[in-house]
Short mmCIF file of C-alpha atoms in Angstrom, two decimals:
data_model
loop_
_atom_site.label_atom_id
_atom_site.label_comp_id
_atom_site.label_asym_id
_atom_site.label_seq_id
_atom_site.Cartn_x
_atom_site.Cartn_y
_atom_site.Cartn_z
CA MET A 29 21.27 61.04 47.37
CA SER A 30 23.42 58.93 45.98
CA TRP A 31 25.02 55.81 48.17
CA SER A 32 28.16 54.14 47.84
CA ALA A 33 29.11 51.51 49.27
CA LYS A 34 32.29 53.15 50.15
CA ASP A 35 30.09 55.20 52.76
CA HIS A 36 30.09 51.61 54.86
CA LYS A 37 32.70 48.96 54.06
CA SER A 38 30.56 46.62 56.67
CA TYR A 39 26.94 47.14 54.66
CA THR A 40 26.78 44.32 52.13
CA ASN A 41 23.79 45.72 51.05
CA PRO A 42 22.85 48.56 50.55
CA PRO A 43 19.29 49.96 50.62
CA SER A 44 17.92 51.20 46.42
CA ILE A 45 16.32 53.90 47.79
CA PRO A 46 17.26 56.08 49.72
CA THR A 47 14.90 56.19 53.56
CA GLN A 48 15.17 58.24 55.88
CA GLY A 49 18.38 58.84 58.28
CA LEU A 50 20.63 57.61 55.23
CA LYS A 51 24.30 58.05 55.88
CA ARG A 52 25.93 61.49 53.65
CA PRO A 53 28.25 60.64 51.30
CA ARG A 54 32.13 61.67 52.68
CA ASN A 55 33.66 61.93 48.80
CA ASP A 56 32.76 65.94 48.34
CA ILE A 57 35.49 67.30 49.96
CA GLY A 58 35.62 70.83 48.12
CA ASN A 59 39.07 71.94 46.29
CA LYS A 60 42.08 71.56 46.86
CA VAL A 61 44.95 74.26 48.15
CA THR A 62 48.15 74.71 46.66
CA VAL A 63 50.51 75.64 49.34
CA VAL A 64 53.99 77.14 48.73
CA LEU A 65 56.45 77.40 51.53
CA GLY A 66 59.99 78.61 52.37
CA ALA A 67 61.99 75.38 53.09
CA GLN A 68 65.40 77.29 54.38
CA TRP A 69 65.94 80.58 55.99
CA GLY A 70 63.22 82.10 53.79
CA ASP A 71 64.31 84.57 50.79
CA GLU A 72 64.00 81.32 48.83
CA GLY A 73 62.34 82.46 46.00
CA LYS A 74 58.72 81.71 47.08
CA GLY A 75 57.05 84.74 45.23
CA LYS A 76 58.64 83.58 42.09
CA VAL A 77 57.18 80.39 42.82
CA VAL A 78 54.27 81.42 43.42
CA ASP A 79 53.81 84.39 40.38
CA LEU A 80 54.64 81.31 38.34
CA LEU A 81 51.09 79.78 40.10
CA ALA A 82 48.58 82.47 40.25
CA THR A 83 49.19 82.83 36.85
CA GLU A 84 46.52 79.95 36.91
CA SER A 85 44.36 80.24 39.86
CA ASP A 86 41.58 82.38 40.70
CA LEU A 87 42.42 82.84 44.50
CA VAL A 88 45.59 83.39 46.36
CA CYS A 89 46.28 83.25 49.82
CA ARG A 90 48.20 84.60 52.65
CA CYS A 91 47.76 83.44 56.05
CA GLN A 92 51.08 84.14 58.42
CA GLY A 93 53.19 85.80 58.70
CA GLY A 94 52.97 90.30 58.75
CA ASN A 95 55.25 92.84 56.25
CA ASN A 96 58.40 91.37 57.72
CA ALA A 97 58.03 90.05 54.11
CA GLY A 98 58.67 90.36 51.52
CA HIS A 99 58.92 89.25 47.40
CA THR A 100 60.51 90.32 44.65
CA VAL A 101 58.49 89.20 41.36
CA VAL A 102 59.92 91.05 37.59
CA VAL A 103 57.20 91.24 34.99
CA GLU A 104 58.10 92.17 31.59
CA GLY A 105 61.37 93.75 32.78
CA THR A 106 58.89 95.80 35.71
CA GLU A 107 60.46 94.82 39.79
CA TYR A 108 57.38 94.41 41.86
CA ASP A 109 58.25 94.06 46.26
CA PHE A 110 56.17 92.78 48.14
CA HIS A 111 55.52 92.46 51.63
CA LEU A 112 51.76 92.39 52.77
CA LEU A 113 49.95 92.20 49.17
CA PRO A 114 49.83 88.10 47.69
CA SER A 115 52.34 88.57 45.30
CA GLY A 116 48.86 86.96 43.16
CA ILE A 117 47.69 90.79 42.86
CA ILE A 118 50.05 91.71 39.58
CA ASN A 119 47.43 88.54 38.24
CA PRO A 120 44.32 90.94 36.62
CA LYS A 121 42.33 87.57 37.31
CA SER A 122 42.87 87.05 40.54
CA ILE A 123 40.88 87.34 43.87
CA CYS A 124 43.63 88.12 46.61
CA VAL A 125 43.33 86.80 50.12
CA ILE A 126 44.81 88.07 53.59
CA GLY A 127 44.12 85.73 56.22
CA ASN A 128 42.91 85.45 59.99
CA GLY A 129 46.54 84.05 60.66
CA VAL A 130 48.89 87.68 59.59
CA VAL A 131 49.17 90.70 61.18
CA ILE A 132 48.04 93.84 59.56
CA HIS A 133 49.81 97.21 59.14
CA LEU A 134 47.52 99.26 57.65
CA PRO A 135 49.77 102.46 56.98
CA GLY A 136 51.89 100.01 55.20
CA LEU A 137 49.53 98.01 53.12
CA PHE A 138 48.23 101.16 51.62
CA GLU A 139 51.71 102.33 51.24
CA GLU A 140 52.89 99.37 49.52
CA ALA A 141 49.96 99.04 47.68
CA GLU A 142 50.84 102.67 46.10
CA LYS A 143 54.12 102.55 44.97
CA ASN A 144 53.25 99.38 43.58
CA GLU A 145 50.15 101.01 41.26
CA LYS A 146 52.81 104.05 40.10
CA LYS A 147 54.94 100.75 38.38
CA GLY A 148 51.92 99.28 36.71
CA LEU A 149 50.02 97.55 39.16
CA LYS A 150 46.20 97.60 38.47
CA GLY A 151 42.86 97.21 40.52
CA TRP A 152 44.25 95.58 43.50
CA GLU A 153 41.29 97.00 45.76
CA LYS A 154 38.82 95.19 43.80
CA ARG A 155 40.72 91.68 44.04
CA LEU A 156 41.90 92.27 48.21
CA VAL A 157 39.85 90.59 50.12
CA VAL A 158 40.63 90.83 54.14
CA SER A 159 39.85 88.39 57.23
CA ASP A 160 37.97 90.65 59.64
CA ARG A 161 39.87 88.01 62.21
CA ALA A 162 43.06 89.37 61.25
CA HIS A 163 45.01 91.25 64.20
CA LEU A 164 46.11 94.85 63.42
CA VAL A 165 50.54 95.66 63.83
CA PHE A 166 50.02 99.86 65.03
CA ASP A 167 53.04 101.95 65.09
CA PHE A 168 53.59 101.18 68.45
CA HIS A 169 54.37 97.65 68.60
CA GLN A 170 56.84 98.75 65.35
CA VAL A 171 57.97 101.72 68.33
CA VAL A 172 58.27 98.59 70.80
CA ASP A 173 59.57 95.94 68.64
CA GLY A 174 63.00 98.47 67.92
CA ILE A 175 63.21 98.93 71.99
CA GLN A 176 62.60 95.08 73.33
CA GLU A 177 65.87 95.21 70.28
CA THR A 178 68.16 97.65 72.94
CA GLN A 179 66.95 95.64 75.54
CA ARG A 180 67.96 92.86 74.24
CA GLN A 181 71.55 94.31 73.04
CA ALA A 182 71.87 95.57 76.24
CA THR A 183 71.73 92.83 79.01
CA GLU A 184 72.33 90.05 76.42
CA GLY A 185 75.04 91.44 74.28
CA LYS A 186 73.07 89.80 71.22
CA ILE A 187 70.02 90.99 69.13
CA ILE A 188 67.38 88.21 67.27
CA GLY A 189 67.41 90.03 64.20
CA THR A 190 64.05 91.67 63.99
CA THR A 191 62.85 93.31 60.94
CA LYS A 192 61.17 95.56 63.41
CA LYS A 193 58.86 96.20 61.59
CA GLY A 194 56.53 94.63 64.99
CA ILE A 195 55.26 91.71 64.36
CA GLY A 196 56.93 89.89 67.69
CA PRO A 197 54.71 92.52 69.69
CA THR A 198 52.01 91.77 67.61
CA TYR A 199 51.42 88.72 68.10
CA THR A 200 52.75 88.50 71.74
CA SER A 201 49.52 91.23 72.15
CA LYS A 202 47.24 88.79 70.06
CA ALA A 203 48.60 85.12 72.57
CA SER A 204 48.02 87.47 75.94
CA ARG A 205 44.57 88.45 74.18
CA ILE A 206 44.52 92.00 74.15
CA GLY A 207 45.13 92.72 70.44
CA LEU A 208 42.69 94.03 67.81
CA ARG A 209 41.20 92.82 64.94
CA VAL A 210 39.58 94.88 61.92
CA CYS A 211 36.55 93.55 62.96
CA ASP A 212 37.29 95.29 66.14
CA LEU A 213 38.48 98.83 63.98
CA LEU A 214 35.15 98.09 61.80
CA GLY A 215 32.47 97.94 64.08
CA ASP A 216 31.55 100.60 66.81
CA PHE A 217 34.81 103.51 66.32
CA LYS A 218 34.06 104.60 70.53
CA GLU A 219 34.37 101.10 71.80
CA PHE A 220 37.91 100.32 69.39
CA SER A 221 39.15 103.56 71.18
CA THR A 222 39.11 102.96 74.32
CA LYS A 223 40.71 99.37 73.82
CA PHE A 224 42.99 101.03 71.24
CA LYS A 225 43.81 103.25 74.81
CA ASN A 226 44.48 100.46 76.91
CA LEU A 227 46.42 98.75 75.30
CA VAL A 228 48.70 101.88 74.83
CA ALA A 229 48.50 101.94 78.50
CA GLN A 230 49.72 99.21 79.51
CA TYR A 231 52.62 99.11 76.56
CA GLN A 232 53.46 102.23 78.22
CA SER A 233 53.60 100.60 82.02
CA MET A 234 56.21 97.86 80.92
CA TYR A 235 58.47 100.62 78.94
CA SER A 236 58.62 103.91 79.90
CA SER A 237 60.12 105.26 77.07
CA LEU A 238 57.11 104.88 74.57
CA THR A 239 55.25 107.83 73.37
CA VAL A 240 52.41 108.52 71.18
CA ASP A 241 49.73 110.52 70.68
CA THR A 242 46.48 108.48 70.64
CA ASP A 243 44.55 110.74 69.22
CA THR A 244 46.16 111.53 66.09
CA GLN A 245 46.63 107.48 65.81
CA LEU A 246 43.02 106.77 66.71
CA LYS A 247 42.02 109.27 63.53
CA LYS A 248 44.75 108.11 60.90
CA LEU A 249 43.25 104.39 62.22
CA LYS A 250 39.64 105.24 61.39
CA GLU A 251 40.51 107.14 57.99
CA TYR A 252 42.03 103.55 57.60
CA GLY A 253 38.82 101.15 58.66
CA GLU A 254 37.05 103.43 55.71
CA ARG A 255 39.34 102.23 53.09
CA LEU A 256 39.06 99.12 53.74
CA ARG A 257 35.93 98.13 54.66
CA PRO A 258 35.08 97.08 51.57
CA MET A 259 37.81 94.52 51.64
CA VAL A 260 36.70 93.03 54.16
CA ARG A 261 35.31 89.79 54.56
CA ASP A 262 34.24 87.05 57.20
CA GLY A 263 37.11 84.92 56.53
CA VAL A 264 36.55 81.10 57.30
CA TYR A 265 32.64 81.61 55.58
CA TYR A 266 35.05 83.40 52.63
CA MET A 267 37.84 80.00 52.37
CA TYR A 268 34.64 77.66 52.83
CA GLU A 269 32.37 79.20 49.80
CA ALA A 270 35.80 78.99 48.08
CA LEU A 271 36.40 75.42 48.64
CA HIS A 272 33.17 74.55 48.38
CA GLY A 273 31.37 75.88 44.95
CA PRO A 274 32.98 75.50 41.70
CA PRO A 275 35.96 74.00 40.33
CA LYS A 276 38.96 76.60 41.02
CA LYS A 277 42.68 76.58 41.61
CA ILE A 278 43.78 78.10 45.26
CA LEU A 279 47.36 78.88 45.56
CA VAL A 280 48.50 79.73 49.53
CA GLU A 281 51.83 81.34 49.34
CA GLY A 282 53.80 80.81 52.97
CA ALA A 283 56.20 83.56 54.12
CA ASN A 284 59.28 83.24 55.84
CA ALA A 285 59.87 80.04 55.60
CA ALA A 286 60.71 76.67 58.21
CA LEU A 287 63.86 77.48 59.82
CA LEU A 288 62.30 80.23 61.36
CA ASP A 289 58.81 78.90 62.61
CA ILE A 290 58.15 80.00 65.66
CA ASP A 291 57.89 75.61 66.35
CA PHE A 292 59.99 74.22 64.83
CA GLY A 293 62.52 77.19 63.24
CA THR A 294 65.96 77.71 65.14
CA TYR A 295 64.53 79.15 68.53
CA PRO A 296 64.95 82.24 68.82
CA PHE A 297 65.91 83.56 66.59
CA VAL A 298 63.41 82.85 64.51
CA THR A 299 59.53 85.02 63.43
CA SER A 300 56.70 84.09 65.16
CA SER A 301 53.95 82.41 63.75
CA ASN A 302 53.73 79.14 62.15
CA CYS A 303 54.96 79.15 58.84
CA THR A 304 55.13 75.25 57.77
CA VAL A 305 52.50 73.73 55.89
CA GLY A 306 49.91 74.12 59.70
CA GLY A 307 50.07 77.71 59.58
CA ALA A 308 47.69 77.12 55.95
CA CYS A 309 45.07 76.20 57.64
CA THR A 310 44.74 78.16 61.41
CA GLY A 311 45.76 81.22 59.04
CA LEU A 312 42.86 80.75 57.45
CA GLY A 313 40.69 78.39 58.61
CA ILE A 314 40.79 75.54 56.28
CA PRO A 315 40.78 71.96 56.89
CA PRO A 316 43.62 69.16 56.43
CA LEU A 317 41.83 67.02 54.08
CA ASN A 318 41.69 70.74 51.25
CA ILE A 319 45.50 70.18 51.22
CA GLY A 320 46.33 69.44 48.06
CA GLU A 321 49.98 69.53 46.45
CA VAL A 322 52.44 71.04 49.08
CA TYR A 323 55.73 73.05 47.66
CA GLY A 324 58.97 73.33 48.76
CA VAL A 325 61.17 76.25 47.64
CA SER A 326 64.83 75.81 48.19
CA LYS A 327 68.06 77.71 46.65
CA ALA A 328 70.49 76.04 44.70
CA TYR A 329 72.85 77.11 47.38
CA THR A 330 71.73 78.56 51.57
CA THR A 331 71.20 81.59 53.06
CA ARG A 332 70.56 83.83 56.70
CA VAL A 333 69.48 86.75 57.19
CA GLY A 334 70.73 87.99 60.91
CA ILE A 335 72.23 86.37 63.92
CA GLY A 336 71.70 82.73 65.15
CA ALA A 337 73.16 79.21 63.88
CA PHE A 338 73.70 78.20 60.43
CA PRO A 339 75.91 74.54 59.69
CA THR A 340 77.27 75.87 56.25
CA GLU A 341 78.25 79.42 55.94
CA GLN A 342 81.30 80.23 54.72
CA LEU A 343 82.83 83.16 55.67
CA ASN A 344 85.44 83.03 52.69
CA PRO A 345 85.77 84.15 49.52
CA THR A 346 82.79 80.86 48.78
CA GLY A 347 80.30 83.05 51.23
CA GLU A 348 81.38 85.83 49.47
CA LEU A 349 80.51 84.90 45.50
CA LEU A 350 78.01 83.53 46.20
CA GLN A 351 76.75 86.89 47.99
CA THR A 352 77.68 88.92 45.84
CA ARG A 353 76.89 87.18 42.36
CA GLY A 354 73.66 86.22 44.06
CA HIS A 355 72.40 89.86 45.18
CA GLU A 356 71.64 88.76 48.39
CA VAL A 357 70.90 91.16 50.35
CA GLY A 358 67.11 91.29 52.28
CA VAL A 359 64.00 93.01 50.47
CA THR A 360 62.72 94.32 53.83
CA THR A 361 65.49 94.84 55.67
CA GLY A 362 68.50 95.90 52.93
CA ARG A 363 70.90 94.05 55.22
CA LYS A 364 73.37 91.50 53.39
CA ARG A 365 72.33 88.05 54.29
CA ARG A 366 75.13 85.17 55.55
CA CYS A 367 75.89 82.46 52.05
CA GLY A 368 77.21 79.06 52.07
CA TRP A 369 76.38 75.28 50.61
CA LEU A 370 73.52 73.98 50.31
CA ASP A 371 72.22 72.35 54.06
CA LEU A 372 70.24 68.98 52.86
CA VAL A 373 69.78 68.47 56.57
CA ILE A 374 68.03 71.27 56.89
CA LEU A 375 65.82 70.23 53.85
CA LYS A 376 65.14 66.28 54.87
CA TYR A 377 64.41 68.66 58.78
CA ALA A 378 61.17 70.80 56.24
CA HIS A 379 60.16 68.17 54.67
CA MET A 380 59.61 65.97 57.01
CA ILE A 381 57.00 69.03 58.93
CA ASN A 382 55.97 69.83 55.63
CA GLY A 383 55.16 66.95 53.71
CA PHE A 384 56.36 68.59 50.67
CA THR A 385 55.36 67.01 47.22
CA ALA A 386 57.98 68.84 45.27
CA ILE A 387 60.18 71.41 44.88
CA ALA A 388 61.13 74.06 43.71
CA LEU A 389 65.17 74.81 43.09
CA THR A 390 65.99 78.16 42.51
CA LYS A 391 69.13 80.63 41.95
CA LEU A 392 71.38 77.32 40.46
CA ASP A 393 72.56 79.71 38.64
CA ILE A 394 74.39 81.46 40.90
CA LEU A 395 77.08 78.48 41.22
CA ASP A 396 78.05 78.76 37.60
CA VAL A 397 81.44 80.07 38.07
CA LEU A 398 82.75 77.90 41.13
CA ASP A 399 85.40 75.51 40.40
CA GLU A 400 83.45 72.24 42.91
CA ILE A 401 80.21 72.88 44.79
CA LYS A 402 79.67 70.77 47.93
CA VAL A 403 76.53 69.50 49.63
CA GLY A 404 76.39 69.65 53.46
CA VAL A 405 74.39 65.72 53.64
CA ALA A 406 74.84 65.69 57.44
CA TYR A 407 75.83 66.26 61.26
CA LYS A 408 78.35 65.54 63.46
CA ILE A 409 78.35 65.64 67.38
CA ASN A 410 81.85 64.34 68.42
CA GLY A 411 82.09 61.91 65.27
CA LYS A 412 79.22 60.73 65.35
CA ARG A 413 76.53 61.40 62.50
CA ILE A 414 73.27 62.75 64.64
CA PRO A 415 69.22 61.74 62.31
CA HIS A 416 67.75 64.73 63.77
CA PHE A 417 67.83 68.47 63.42
CA PRO A 418 69.40 69.26 67.22
CA ALA A 419 66.63 71.64 68.69
CA ASN A 420 69.05 73.17 70.88
CA MET A 421 71.09 76.31 69.52
CA GLU A 422 74.30 75.42 71.67
CA LEU A 423 74.49 71.57 70.28
CA LEU A 424 73.34 73.15 66.36
CA HIS A 425 76.53 75.34 67.09
CA LYS A 426 78.84 72.80 67.56
CA VAL A 427 77.72 70.41 64.58
CA GLU A 428 79.82 69.11 62.09
CA VAL A 429 78.91 68.91 58.38
CA GLU A 430 79.21 65.64 56.55
CA TYR A 431 79.96 67.77 53.24
CA GLU A 432 80.02 65.58 49.14
CA THR A 433 81.69 67.08 46.71
CA PHE A 434 81.20 67.96 43.50
CA PRO A 435 82.89 69.56 40.04
CA GLY A 436 81.25 72.78 39.03
CA TRP A 437 79.79 72.97 35.55
CA LYS A 438 81.63 76.32 34.75
CA SER A 439 79.52 77.49 32.51
CA ASP A 440 76.55 79.40 32.28
CA THR A 441 72.68 78.35 32.93
CA SER A 442 70.67 81.55 32.67
CA ALA A 443 69.49 80.21 28.87
CA ALA A 444 68.61 77.34 30.13
CA ARG A 445 64.69 77.59 29.44
CA LYS A 446 64.37 73.30 30.07
CA TRP A 447 65.71 70.07 31.17
CA ASN A 448 68.44 69.20 28.83
CA ASP A 449 69.87 72.30 28.14
CA LEU A 450 71.82 71.89 30.73
CA PRO A 451 75.36 70.35 31.33
CA GLN A 452 74.98 67.28 32.79
CA LYS A 453 77.08 68.30 35.31
CA ALA A 454 74.64 70.39 36.43
CA GLN A 455 71.40 67.45 35.99
CA ASN A 456 74.06 65.63 38.46
CA TYR A 457 74.19 68.14 41.23
CA ILE A 458 70.13 68.19 40.75
CA ARG A 459 69.36 64.73 40.72
CA PHE A 460 71.50 63.84 44.01
CA VAL A 461 69.75 66.33 46.40
CA GLU A 462 65.91 65.32 45.02
CA ASN A 463 67.65 61.94 45.26
CA HIS A 464 69.15 62.87 48.81
CA ILE A 465 65.54 64.19 50.29
CA GLY A 466 63.12 61.88 48.36
CA VAL A 467 61.27 64.50 47.12
CA PRO A 468 61.39 64.67 42.79
CA ILE A 469 62.71 68.95 41.96
CA LYS A 470 59.66 70.12 40.00
CA TRP A 471 61.40 73.42 38.82
CA VAL A 472 64.62 74.96 38.59
CA GLY A 473 65.58 78.56 38.46
CA VAL A 474 68.39 80.04 36.69
CA GLY A 475 67.09 83.75 36.77
CA LYS A 476 65.24 86.20 37.89
CA SER A 477 62.43 86.39 34.87
CA ARG A 478 59.07 83.77 34.89
CA GLU A 479 61.22 82.92 31.66
CA CYS A 480 64.29 81.30 33.91
CA MET A 481 62.05 78.71 35.79
CA ILE A 482 62.30 75.55 33.89
CA GLN A 483 60.10 72.95 34.63
CA MET A 484 60.36 69.77 34.90
CA PHE A 485 57.10 67.90 34.92
#
């Protein structure tokens, strides 16, 4: 084994022949992983960036969330919708991994695959790897999700606005150490059945209106388990081998976004997992050392689904224009998205947490018709600028946004395919955003398809 001076700075006279107890070189880091993350409240167009990178990736991984995520990818005029499957599944050369941090609703997974098969997706089951440590979402978790929202409405007069996909209750089961994992389903089924019945009983003791046909559920789960079995691997070992084997391009697609993160988002109007960069490590079992590029995805304006603070929201014709022109309707819920100006305070905050190495700015073309375009650059409370993003929601509702105003370019950018095709005023807008956040913009999106992503470097 070769000895390098880097291995021990204070060792001035390295031995020429390897001896016992020799220090091992520290340079075997392995392959680096590229992570794509939402930098706002979700729906930024992550699927499109992932799809772009997935064409060259050997491995495309999901690390958190469940089928509460929604990615739309357009390939050769066909629109594919993904909720649980990594959107890299379209690439016939990619292996897709669903990591331990993801919560899996098996009926949803197979239904999604079948829908996309009808649109032309082929051979997905041979290219999907599922971690044996991933937790399972059961139908009753979804029912409980709905019951909880109804209770919130009755007691507090407001809801969180969950997708009712059972994600929160499943992560609750996980944190309470009563959840069931893929490895349990594929183990001794008698043991699994007992645990499942106990879990149901526990939820029924909390929610008296919950009815579950356990025998029917278990019969279905057994069938799903057998369909899933060929795809299941020890996720930690699988990722380790991928990182330390031959050179590979590995991509991690984040679901949801920074401002929906359970720790860093606009709590309690957040999702139940870590959708910031740390989630890639814990949700796949990979070391921070192997994280390479971290790409943040942001729209050229801001949207949000459901309720919660939204400082740059435009409850006026501008907001309506962004909503209609941008077709701002949730892929998972079908709900109209709230719209507003680009908020650089939240982008800077997302960058503080994630350390973005570059940004993808999507849907620039939606701004084509505006006379003037505003960008939120700072928050003020009682007339004073605050240097941070407030954790307290009451405070966030009270902030006054300081805007920078730009003249609109008033021309169609949807046919632009390189930087020089963009109008000067659009270029100025992009450069301002880049300089204010302090992160280079690598892609600018001007339409739905792959070809509409202008790569800058």
